[in-house]
Amino acid sequence: MAARWEVVRKPSRRGPGGGGSGPGGRKALGEANGGRGLAPPLPLAPSETLYELAFEKTTKKQNKEQVPPPPGQQLQQKKQNPGKPTKKSSAGDSGHKQGQFRSLEDALKALDLSELQKELDKSLSMFPENPSVWAKDLAGYLNYKLQAPRSDPALSQHPHDYPYCLVNKELRSIIKSLLSKSGGVLELFFDHCIYTMLQELDKTPGESLHGYRICIQAVLLERPKVATMNLGKYLELLRSYQNRPAKCLTIMWALGQAGFTDLTEGLKVWLSIMLPVLGIKSLSPYAIAYLDRLLMMHPNLTKGFGMIGPKDFFPILDFAFVPNNSLPPSLQEQLRQSYPRLKVLAFGAKPETTLHTYFPSFLSRTTLNCPDDMKKELLNCLTDCLKLDPLSFSVWRQLYIKHLSQSSLLLNHLCESWDSISKKMRKSLQETVHSFKVTNEELALKGPNSIQDVAACRSACKNLLLKMKGSGFPWFRLLLVILVFTTGFLMHDVRTHGSFEASASAHVLRNSGILSASQQAWNKVSHYSFKGYSWLEANVPLYYSHMVTVLGPNLELVWAKTNETAVYISGKCSTQLAWLGDNLPRLIEWLQTHLPDSVLHLAEHLKELLLFLMRNYLLPAVDYVAGTLEQGWELWVASCNGEGSWDCLRRQLASLTHSSWMYLQDTTVAIKDWALAIISGH
């Protein structure tokens, strides 16, 4: 028995401070995930950490001086601590255990920053060429010292930047300084933190994970792209743990921290990691809550253009609008509130060049059995495609024969919303409808296949063509006809009578007094024009010579001084101007990145106010005026028995003039009688 105790084999040198960095840590992770067919990820470079080394030296010394206990006591110790190495026990006895601090705030207040800095300085001096050791020492020390009650894996009850928001400036400075020196191994350090957190979740009870979470947030705050360098690996890891919600939520939380710094990286994480698991009951609430928080934190969506394509957009559309899918109604409604902003991101900065790629999927989903909300959204999206991207018409013509029922719904929708269609779109739509009309006739001759759909399309095309023919009152054509008619009548009248003075037109103008009034007006205009020209001809040269005499020397002096000043400034500030020209784009980009959200919110509110005024006041006023004019036109046509002829117009004008004259006469007589009655009464 004594021979068995002569050689003491201590555990691996990669202990609790850096357990996730060596092959042993990866093996433990693989065993925890055994049977799932997932290849273990590439391990970090094996290295000893100073924080582990301190505990190992203590353990060595104790093992050399220790007398082996009796067999019964040895068995009892094994029962109390099954599978736990001596190093972890000795380390655990020397510090605070989990749950000793009532809250993380208390743990952070009790943290000795000078001791932390001393440990990190030792690590840097002992391993000057191995920055991964420094970073793992930092994470291990923080996680060991910040033992507080665990929160839920997604930290759903805390702000988005918890627990990093509780860290004071001094500790943040220490963390940032060390991470800046470890820039080349940040991706490996990020992996180390995640895999160590997953290992701790297998232990009962395991350590709280606040230290690793703080390190993850500190890394992604400065380098958000670290989280998105290998999303495929984390998606496979997430799928392998799909029956372990705590581990899945831990992975999703860690990767999602990149989005709160950079919208583009956040969308990458959501589309690659959270969208594929959106139907899983235990993970869907966090995925949708993260998306809502991400879009609320970044109101300037232009930074995310180009991230969402048709492949990602239409699954989101189906989740938001298809009833009885794998999402509960409350989560579906929450996703539907974020859908408009996702649609803006999907259409991008130049929808006029991309929307035709969305048109086929929109059209194929627009069916008769489609839910009303989804059908309305699909029809509006199809209309936007036709309005903004002219190539959508050619795509529609190619898909028309195979999508007759969907096309009939779209045609009827365009007929109902005809007044809101622009003139440019009406021209393209007219050509497309004529093409559909020819296709409908060919399909009707081929046979009874899809005869109902063809009939519906023919009816919709007919209604649209009628709309195109009678679209409003033709004011321009009416004015053109009046001008041509008047010109032709005058020319014929003058030619018949030989001269304008002898023509009937001149006779009518002379008898009505219009000719004499126009001649008087012309004479006055000519007289005053001649006087003004004479005054200008006499006084302009005089005033010009006087101004040149008085202001000329001063203007020349100002011009010379301006040239000298410009030359002096350009000579003195050439370096600054060159620097400004080189750095101005960076400054603009920085301003766009760090622009206060309050300014962006103010712009959004101003935009909403203008849209509110336009929708609730301007457009109704325009519609009212247009409706009044159209009603007046219909009343006039009805008064002419449905024929808008020139004879009817002449009769209407004569009747209106006669009625106005009689009303004026009656009013004048009434006023005169009233005045005489008042005078006679006095």
XYZ file of C-alpha atoms in Angstrom:
682
model
C 0.000 0.000 0.000
C 2.888 2.335 0.774
C 4.417 1.566 -2.620
C 1.268 2.790 -4.272
C 1.664 6.168 -2.576
C 5.299 6.796 -3.430
C 4.533 8.350 -6.836
C 1.949 11.074 -6.914
C 0.600 11.964 -10.387
C -0.955 15.379 -10.421
C -3.668 16.323 -12.924
C -2.954 17.934 -16.261
C -1.255 21.313 -16.073
C -4.235 22.805 -17.882
C -6.522 23.157 -14.926
C -9.500 25.338 -14.108
C -7.877 28.551 -15.236
C -7.338 27.317 -18.785
C -9.283 24.087 -19.052
C -10.856 25.095 -22.328
C -7.554 25.670 -24.043
C -5.983 22.228 -24.161
C -6.953 18.904 -25.689
C -8.371 17.766 -22.383
C -10.902 20.545 -22.394
C -11.984 19.777 -25.944
C -12.221 16.080 -25.075
C -14.450 16.855 -22.146
C -16.686 18.896 -24.420
C -16.798 16.073 -26.934
C -17.678 13.542 -24.251
C -20.435 15.808 -22.983
C -21.764 15.824 -26.518
C -21.058 12.180 -27.221
C -23.170 10.258 -29.681
C -24.112 13.307 -31.753
C -21.629 12.822 -34.540
C -19.988 16.207 -34.133
C -16.261 16.425 -34.708
C -14.516 18.259 -31.875
C -13.428 21.784 -32.804
C -9.815 22.676 -33.289
C -8.160 23.117 -29.866
C -6.321 26.193 -28.778
C -2.556 26.046 -28.562
C -1.690 24.214 -25.289
C -0.094 26.505 -22.781
C 0.340 26.836 -19.067
C -1.133 29.826 -17.355
C 0.324 31.618 -14.404
C -2.952 31.461 -12.554
C -3.003 27.647 -12.849
C 0.710 27.398 -12.083
C 0.293 29.011 -8.675
C -2.188 26.356 -7.616
C -0.095 23.531 -9.097
C 2.994 24.546 -7.087
C 0.933 24.550 -3.907
C -0.437 21.121 -4.752
C 3.067 19.748 -5.445
C 4.320 20.958 -2.100
C 1.377 19.460 -0.296
C 1.789 16.126 -2.095
C 5.489 15.898 -1.151
C 4.873 16.593 2.541
C 1.613 14.677 2.809
C 1.399 11.311 4.568
C -1.045 9.011 2.778
C -4.299 8.606 4.705
C -5.649 5.228 5.768
C -7.636 3.303 3.158
C -10.949 4.052 4.832
C -10.320 7.766 4.878
C -9.138 7.626 1.249
C -12.343 5.908 0.209
C -14.391 8.459 2.107
C -12.612 11.341 0.320
C -13.264 9.733 -3.045
C -16.941 9.480 -2.247
C -17.082 13.102 -1.218
C -15.209 14.389 -4.301
C -15.741 11.912 -7.132
C -13.867 12.783 -10.340
C -12.484 16.137 -9.068
C -8.728 16.782 -9.311
C -6.691 17.835 -6.293
C -5.749 21.111 -7.972
C -9.335 22.317 -8.215
C -10.003 21.456 -4.594
C -7.000 23.378 -3.363
C -7.914 26.317 -5.557
C -11.471 26.254 -4.374
C -10.464 26.267 -0.738
C -8.371 29.397 -1.119
C -11.031 31.737 -2.476
C -14.710 32.613 -2.417
C -17.011 29.784 -3.417
C -20.061 30.094 -5.612
C -22.961 31.888 -3.992
C -20.840 33.539 -1.292
C -21.600 36.974 -2.770
C -25.262 37.793 -2.812
C -25.004 39.634 -6.128
C -22.555 40.325 -8.899
C -22.366 43.958 -7.812
C -21.017 42.868 -4.425
C -18.499 40.564 -6.090
C -17.225 43.367 -8.321
C -16.919 45.723 -5.357
C -14.852 43.118 -3.485
C -12.543 42.491 -6.437
C -8.949 43.566 -5.714
C -7.755 45.250 -8.907
C -4.179 45.600 -7.692
C -3.987 41.848 -7.139
C -5.447 41.262 -10.610
C -2.898 43.600 -12.181
C -0.101 41.856 -10.266
C -1.181 38.431 -11.546
C -1.412 39.707 -15.109
C 2.034 41.311 -14.870
C 3.459 37.968 -13.702
C 1.788 36.222 -16.621
C 3.221 38.728 -19.105
C 6.716 38.410 -17.637
C 6.719 34.589 -17.556
C 5.082 34.089 -20.976
C 6.045 37.152 -23.019
C 5.514 35.395 -26.356
C 2.209 33.692 -25.573
C -0.721 36.189 -25.458
C -3.285 33.398 -25.263
C -1.984 32.654 -21.741
C -2.515 36.281 -20.703
C -6.089 36.337 -21.986
C -6.959 32.992 -20.370
C -5.406 34.122 -17.093
C -7.642 37.188 -17.177
C -10.802 35.183 -17.885
C -9.986 32.502 -15.332
C -9.163 35.003 -12.600
C -12.307 37.078 -13.178
C -14.579 34.052 -13.353
C -13.032 32.577 -10.199
C -13.353 35.785 -8.199
C -16.804 36.877 -9.436
C -18.793 34.039 -7.890
C -22.406 35.135 -7.558
C -25.753 33.394 -8.111
C -26.248 32.285 -11.688
C -28.715 33.996 -13.991
C -30.645 32.363 -16.805
C -28.397 31.551 -19.801
C -29.843 34.331 -21.984
C -29.815 37.005 -19.223
C -33.332 37.924 -20.295
C -34.021 39.821 -17.072
C -31.058 42.164 -17.525
C -29.994 44.923 -19.968
C -28.334 43.908 -23.205
C -24.841 44.907 -21.949
C -25.082 43.044 -18.628
C -22.755 42.112 -16.892
C -20.204 44.383 -18.614
C -22.272 47.458 -17.710
C -21.459 46.837 -14.008
C -17.695 46.931 -14.584
C -16.041 50.150 -13.375
C -13.633 52.245 -15.431
C -10.477 50.890 -13.791
C -11.343 47.277 -14.506
C -12.427 48.137 -18.035
C -9.086 49.828 -18.614
C -7.220 46.735 -17.431
C -9.289 44.446 -19.647
C -8.958 46.658 -22.735
C -5.227 47.040 -22.243
C -4.657 43.303 -22.064
C -6.945 42.510 -25.002
C -5.217 45.130 -27.151
C -1.941 43.279 -26.535
C -3.604 39.958 -27.437
C -5.148 41.050 -30.734
C -3.852 38.068 -32.707
C -5.503 35.427 -30.513
C -8.881 37.053 -29.817
C -10.776 34.549 -31.984
C -9.187 31.626 -30.124
C -9.834 33.359 -26.810
C -13.474 33.864 -27.783
C -13.771 30.137 -28.560
C -12.077 29.310 -25.263
C -14.613 31.364 -23.281
C -17.611 29.759 -25.005
C -16.381 26.173 -24.679
C -15.400 26.703 -21.040
C -18.872 28.069 -20.312
C -20.410 24.998 -21.931
C -18.224 22.738 -19.798
C -19.253 24.548 -16.624
C -22.904 23.979 -17.501
C -22.274 20.214 -17.295
C -21.023 20.463 -13.714
C -23.302 20.317 -10.675
C -22.850 22.775 -9.158
C -20.657 24.582 -11.648
C -19.078 27.968 -11.342
C -20.999 31.071 -12.303
C -20.018 32.383 -15.733
C -19.857 36.123 -15.132
C -16.115 36.415 -15.758
C -16.297 34.720 -19.137
C -19.336 36.782 -20.113
C -17.492 40.010 -19.255
C -14.524 38.940 -21.386
C -16.780 38.023 -24.317
C -18.515 41.405 -24.204
C -15.196 43.239 -23.926
C -13.808 41.410 -26.980
C -16.887 41.964 -29.146
C -17.225 45.586 -28.104
C -13.931 46.312 -29.867
C -13.872 43.517 -32.471
C -17.455 42.416 -33.308
C -16.285 40.481 -36.374
C -14.593 37.924 -34.106
C -18.004 36.333 -33.466
C -18.859 35.897 -37.156
C -15.620 34.435 -38.475
C -16.826 30.827 -38.175
C -20.596 30.811 -37.752
C -20.953 27.440 -39.496
C -19.023 25.750 -36.679
C -21.312 27.265 -34.061
C -24.442 26.329 -36.005
C -23.349 22.674 -35.979
C -22.558 22.987 -32.273
C -25.992 24.513 -31.674
C -27.715 21.682 -33.540
C -25.790 19.088 -31.561
C -27.080 20.662 -28.316
C -30.656 21.225 -29.482
C -31.954 19.092 -26.586
C -29.948 21.182 -24.112
C -31.635 24.629 -24.137
C -29.244 26.116 -21.561
C -26.224 25.439 -23.752
C -27.989 26.638 -26.894
C -29.031 29.893 -25.257
C -25.489 30.387 -23.942
C -24.085 30.067 -27.474
C -26.755 32.364 -28.914
C -26.141 34.960 -26.197
C -22.377 34.952 -26.744
C -22.595 35.310 -30.512
C -25.383 37.872 -30.304
C -23.262 40.342 -28.369
C -21.590 41.319 -31.660
C -24.823 42.863 -32.924
C -25.085 45.508 -30.256
C -21.892 47.092 -31.610
C -22.371 46.487 -35.345
C -25.734 45.998 -37.068
C -24.154 44.083 -39.943
C -22.542 41.517 -37.630
C -25.738 41.225 -35.621
C -27.738 40.427 -38.753
C -25.149 37.824 -39.733
C -25.560 36.133 -36.363
C -29.347 36.257 -36.489
C -29.639 34.977 -40.043
C -27.017 32.233 -39.657
C -27.653 31.083 -36.081
C -31.075 32.179 -34.842
C -33.230 31.972 -37.967
C -32.483 28.228 -38.480
C -33.710 27.464 -34.920
C -36.699 29.827 -35.040
C -39.224 26.998 -34.866
C -37.744 25.392 -31.725
C -40.000 26.140 -28.764
C -37.259 26.764 -26.184
C -35.121 28.986 -28.453
C -37.670 31.003 -30.448
C -38.483 33.580 -27.713
C -34.853 34.628 -27.359
C -34.299 34.724 -31.140
C -37.254 37.060 -31.716
C -36.507 39.211 -28.660
C -32.900 39.583 -29.850
C -34.062 40.652 -33.318
C -36.430 43.254 -31.888
C -33.744 44.648 -29.577
C -31.164 44.674 -32.396
C -33.407 46.695 -34.721
C -34.419 49.094 -31.962
C -30.789 49.801 -31.072
C -29.892 50.548 -34.709
C -32.606 52.838 -36.152
C -30.298 53.723 -39.054
C -30.975 50.630 -41.184
C -28.751 51.746 -44.075
C -25.787 50.028 -42.410
C -27.527 46.670 -42.831
C -28.394 46.947 -46.524
C -27.307 43.921 -48.518
C -27.446 41.478 -45.599
C -30.915 40.020 -46.265
C -31.648 38.427 -49.627
C -34.624 36.481 -51.030
C -33.300 33.241 -49.512
C -33.524 34.742 -45.993
C -36.475 37.089 -46.458
C -39.208 34.659 -47.514
C -38.805 32.265 -44.544
C -39.231 35.345 -42.324
C -42.344 36.326 -44.312
C -43.807 32.823 -43.868
C -43.082 32.790 -40.129
C -44.704 36.219 -39.739
C -47.921 35.666 -41.729
C -48.667 31.943 -42.199
C -51.068 30.892 -39.409
C -50.621 27.774 -37.273
C -46.898 27.504 -37.881
C -44.310 26.460 -35.296
C -44.389 29.915 -33.653
C -46.957 30.724 -30.947
C -49.350 33.575 -31.837
C -47.663 36.007 -29.424
C -44.218 35.436 -30.928
C -45.670 35.605 -34.443
C -47.195 38.997 -33.646
C -43.885 40.181 -32.200
C -42.077 39.070 -35.364
C -44.705 40.806 -37.495
C -43.938 44.098 -35.748
C -40.283 43.772 -36.804
C -41.222 42.677 -40.341
C -41.477 46.195 -41.929
C -37.905 47.008 -40.939
C -36.714 43.632 -42.196
C -38.443 44.356 -45.505
C -36.584 47.672 -45.776
C -33.320 45.831 -45.159
C -34.204 43.197 -47.750
C -35.157 45.675 -50.498
C -31.904 47.558 -49.875
C -30.625 50.932 -50.993
C -31.478 50.386 -54.695
C -34.784 48.520 -54.904
C -35.137 49.568 -58.547
C -32.441 47.017 -59.440
C -33.244 44.152 -57.045
C -37.008 43.815 -56.632
C -37.483 41.753 -59.798
C -35.620 38.931 -58.032
C -38.303 38.935 -55.298
C -41.251 39.036 -57.730
C -41.494 35.264 -58.534
C -41.673 34.239 -54.852
C -44.195 36.967 -54.053
C -46.372 35.890 -56.990
C -46.264 32.153 -56.222
C -47.445 32.785 -52.636
C -50.418 34.947 -53.701
C -53.174 32.313 -53.861
C -56.919 32.346 -53.300
C -56.540 30.322 -50.084
C -53.921 32.703 -48.707
C -54.810 34.389 -45.362
C -56.178 37.896 -45.786
C -53.308 39.650 -43.992
C -50.703 37.765 -45.968
C -52.578 38.296 -49.252
C -52.750 42.037 -48.629
C -49.024 42.188 -47.842
C -48.104 40.100 -50.894
C -50.205 42.241 -53.240
C -48.672 45.427 -51.840
C -45.175 43.969 -52.283
C -45.962 42.933 -55.865
C -47.217 46.447 -56.590
C -44.013 47.905 -55.131
C -41.969 45.599 -57.360
C -43.830 46.832 -60.446
C -43.584 50.478 -59.383
C -39.897 50.529 -58.549
C -38.283 47.902 -60.791
C -39.376 47.916 -64.469
C -37.831 44.469 -64.994
C -40.629 43.030 -62.844
C -43.032 43.415 -65.811
C -40.894 41.173 -68.024
C -40.618 38.629 -65.194
C -44.412 38.716 -64.799
C -44.958 38.108 -68.515
C -42.704 35.048 -68.340
C -44.563 33.629 -65.328
C -48.083 34.535 -66.483
C -49.157 31.231 -68.061
C -48.097 29.144 -65.043
C -49.608 31.590 -62.513
C -52.998 32.547 -63.964
C -54.943 32.571 -60.680
C -52.236 34.612 -58.937
C -52.087 37.030 -61.869
C -55.856 37.549 -61.773
C -55.607 38.573 -58.104
C -52.818 40.999 -58.898
C -54.677 42.477 -61.874
C -57.796 43.050 -59.774
C -55.672 44.679 -57.059
C -54.091 47.018 -59.619
C -57.541 47.890 -60.933
C -58.733 48.782 -57.423
C -55.652 50.897 -56.690
C -55.532 52.520 -60.135
C -55.614 56.082 -58.811
C -52.376 55.580 -56.861
C -50.436 54.242 -59.857
C -47.927 56.606 -61.459
C -48.050 57.551 -65.144
C -44.768 55.777 -65.850
C -46.091 52.548 -64.391
C -49.406 52.916 -66.254
C -47.587 52.918 -69.572
C -45.699 49.690 -68.786
C -48.838 48.153 -67.323
C -50.812 48.974 -70.475
C -48.295 47.138 -72.642
C -48.325 44.157 -70.258
C -52.139 43.966 -70.158
C -52.324 44.025 -73.960
C -49.825 41.152 -73.992
C -51.939 39.255 -71.454
C -55.048 39.859 -73.587
C -53.421 38.163 -76.575
C -52.234 35.290 -74.365
C -55.739 34.843 -72.937
C -57.202 34.506 -76.435
C -54.590 31.880 -77.327
C -55.271 29.930 -74.117
C -59.037 30.061 -74.743
C -58.543 28.471 -78.190
C -56.338 25.638 -76.882
C -58.918 23.933 -74.693
C -60.851 23.831 -71.415
C -57.757 23.587 -69.205
C -57.805 26.277 -66.487
C -60.855 27.861 -68.116
C -61.906 29.531 -64.847
C -58.496 31.127 -64.312
C -58.423 32.330 -67.932
C -61.913 33.823 -67.560
C -60.870 35.609 -64.369
C -57.768 37.030 -66.089
C -59.808 38.155 -69.132
C -62.276 39.957 -66.883
C -59.480 41.658 -64.917
C -57.686 42.725 -68.117
C -60.938 44.134 -69.509
C -61.562 46.186 -66.368
C -58.024 47.529 -66.426
C -58.277 48.546 -70.087
C -61.511 50.416 -69.332
C -59.733 52.225 -66.504
C -56.938 53.191 -68.870
C -59.318 54.643 -71.448
C -61.376 56.785 -69.060
C -58.758 57.997 -66.646
C -59.981 61.509 -65.631
C -60.969 64.688 -67.479
C -58.749 65.497 -70.536
C -57.951 69.151 -69.760
C -54.896 69.308 -71.980
C -56.729 67.919 -74.975
C -59.637 70.310 -74.406
C -57.334 73.349 -74.322
C -55.518 72.148 -77.414
C -58.793 71.678 -79.290
C -59.992 75.161 -78.249
C -56.729 76.748 -79.406
C -56.786 74.957 -82.756
C -60.460 75.744 -83.278
C -60.023 79.453 -82.453
C -56.974 79.788 -84.711
C -58.722 78.069 -87.608
C -61.864 80.161 -87.212
C -59.895 83.438 -87.230
C -57.886 82.420 -90.287
C -61.012 81.421 -92.182
C -62.807 84.626 -91.165
C -59.923 86.877 -92.239
C -59.476 84.982 -95.500
C -63.180 85.213 -96.325
C -63.512 88.979 -95.731
C -60.114 89.928 -97.098
C -58.741 91.649 -93.980
C -59.047 91.583 -90.220
C -60.786 94.978 -90.081
C -63.544 93.706 -92.355
C -63.905 90.303 -90.687
C -66.814 89.248 -88.497
C -64.456 88.649 -85.592
C -63.297 92.270 -85.650
C -66.939 93.418 -85.920
C -67.887 91.379 -82.813
C -64.861 92.607 -80.887
C -65.597 96.227 -81.903
C -69.269 96.068 -80.868
C -68.457 94.429 -77.531
C -65.821 97.049 -76.699
C -63.091 94.468 -76.319
C -61.163 95.796 -79.334
C -61.086 99.388 -78.095
C -60.138 98.290 -74.560
C -57.332 96.087 -75.863
C -56.079 98.950 -78.078
C -56.048 101.322 -75.108
C -54.203 98.776 -73.004
C -51.677 98.215 -75.776
C -51.137 101.950 -76.177
C -50.517 102.367 -72.443
C -48.118 99.434 -72.328
C -46.250 100.790 -75.349
C -46.121 104.305 -73.895
C -44.746 103.264 -70.501
C -42.358 100.796 -72.047
C -40.951 103.525 -74.279
C -40.598 105.918 -71.319
C -38.827 103.246 -69.251
C -36.458 102.418 -72.078
C -35.668 106.124 -72.609
C -34.954 106.606 -68.899
C -32.651 103.584 -68.807
C -30.871 104.736 -71.968
C -30.231 108.180 -70.476
C -29.369 107.247 -66.858
C -27.685 103.864 -66.892
C -24.379 105.102 -68.414
C -24.342 108.008 -65.957
C -24.892 105.842 -62.884
C -22.443 103.212 -64.152
C -19.640 105.774 -64.631
C -20.345 107.219 -61.181
C -20.179 103.773 -59.532
C -16.944 102.948 -61.341
C -15.428 106.247 -60.170
C -16.457 105.794 -56.539
C -16.195 102.002 -56.020
C -13.613 101.034 -58.618
C -10.405 101.588 -56.556
C -11.924 99.997 -53.474
C -13.080 96.926 -55.407
C -9.650 96.530 -56.985
C -8.017 96.746 -53.556
C -10.450 94.191 -52.094
C -9.804 91.821 -55.012
C -6.014 92.119 -54.591
C -6.224 91.523 -50.835
C -8.509 88.536 -51.397
C -6.008 86.974 -53.791
C -3.143 87.568 -51.347
C -5.159 86.061 -48.481
C -6.068 83.007 -50.529
C -2.446 82.438 -51.540
C -1.255 82.873 -47.931
C -3.887 80.474 -46.520
C -3.221 77.856 -49.190
C 0.519 78.078 -48.509
C 0.180 77.825 -44.743
C -2.621 75.244 -44.641
C -1.642 72.994 -47.543
C -0.605 70.204 -45.171
C -3.791 70.568 -43.118
C -5.951 70.657 -46.223
C -4.289 67.516 -47.570
C -4.776 65.802 -44.206
C -8.396 66.922 -44.132
C -8.962 65.571 -47.646
C -7.495 62.212 -46.636
C -9.385 61.923 -43.345
C -12.717 63.522 -44.220
C -14.247 60.220 -45.433
C -13.151 58.565 -42.193
C -14.650 61.407 -40.193
C -17.941 61.074 -42.043
C -17.948 57.320 -41.460
C -17.161 57.850 -37.780
C -19.987 60.352 -37.433
C -22.386 57.941 -39.102
C -21.264 55.189 -36.730
C -21.289 57.241 -33.517
C -24.149 59.599 -34.329
C -26.344 59.830 -31.243
C -29.444 57.728 -31.433
C -31.463 60.750 -30.260
C -30.691 62.568 -33.532
C -31.743 59.543 -35.543
C -34.891 59.174 -33.453
C -35.652 62.876 -34.028
C -35.277 62.383 -37.776
C -37.563 59.358 -37.638
C -40.186 61.299 -35.658
C -39.960 64.210 -38.115
C -40.415 61.806 -41.002
C -43.442 60.262 -39.298
C -44.891 63.746 -38.681
C -44.536 64.692 -42.344
C -46.062 61.384 -43.409
C -48.917 61.953 -40.942
C -49.601 65.422 -42.354
C -49.462 64.146 -45.912
C -51.724 61.157 -45.257
C -54.262 62.889 -43.022
C -54.454 66.389 -44.528
C -52.757 66.825 -47.895
C -53.899 63.657 -49.664
C -57.518 63.932 -48.379
C -57.622 67.572 -49.565
C -56.337 66.582 -53.012
C -58.823 63.706 -53.145
C -61.641 66.066 -52.117
C -60.772 68.599 -54.822
C -60.433 65.868 -57.436
C -63.727 64.326 -56.337
C -65.469 67.694 -56.480
C -64.180 68.357 -59.986
C -65.136 64.871 -61.119
C -68.604 65.260 -59.566
C -69.039 68.602 -61.319
C -67.999 67.026 -64.608
C -70.487 64.164 -64.106
C -73.277 66.637 -63.256
C -72.507 68.626 -66.394
C -72.517 65.489 -68.548
C -75.770 64.382 -66.918
C -77.354 67.778 -67.590
C -76.428 67.323 -71.257
C -78.145 63.905 -71.352
C -74.812 62.112 -71.386
C -73.379 63.955 -74.409
C -70.653 66.524 -73.735
C -71.184 68.514 -76.975
C -70.292 72.132 -77.766
C -73.971 73.055 -78.236
C -74.721 71.851 -74.716
C -71.778 73.834 -73.352
C -73.007 76.966 -75.134
C -76.528 76.480 -73.759
C -75.183 75.915 -70.250
C -73.050 79.063 -70.373
C -75.946 81.120 -71.738
C -78.272 79.786 -69.069
C -75.698 80.471 -66.345
C -75.111 84.007 -67.599
C -78.848 84.707 -67.810
C -79.479 83.321 -64.326
C -76.601 85.352 -62.855
C -77.839 88.530 -64.537
C -81.414 88.022 -63.297
C -80.154 87.317 -59.787
C -78.056 90.480 -59.853
C -81.017 92.548 -61.039
C -83.329 91.115 -58.369
C -80.719 91.746 -55.673
C -80.201 95.335 -56.832
C -83.969 96.030 -56.815
C -84.302 94.527 -53.328
C -81.464 96.666 -51.967
C -82.958 99.794 -53.584
C -86.393 99.104 -52.085
C -84.824 98.506 -48.669
C -82.903 101.767 -48.843
C -86.027 103.751 -49.920
C -88.024 102.189 -47.093
C -85.410 103.259 -44.535
C -85.253 106.817 -45.969
C -89.042 107.203 -46.044
C -89.250 105.918 -42.474
C -87.066 108.797 -41.293
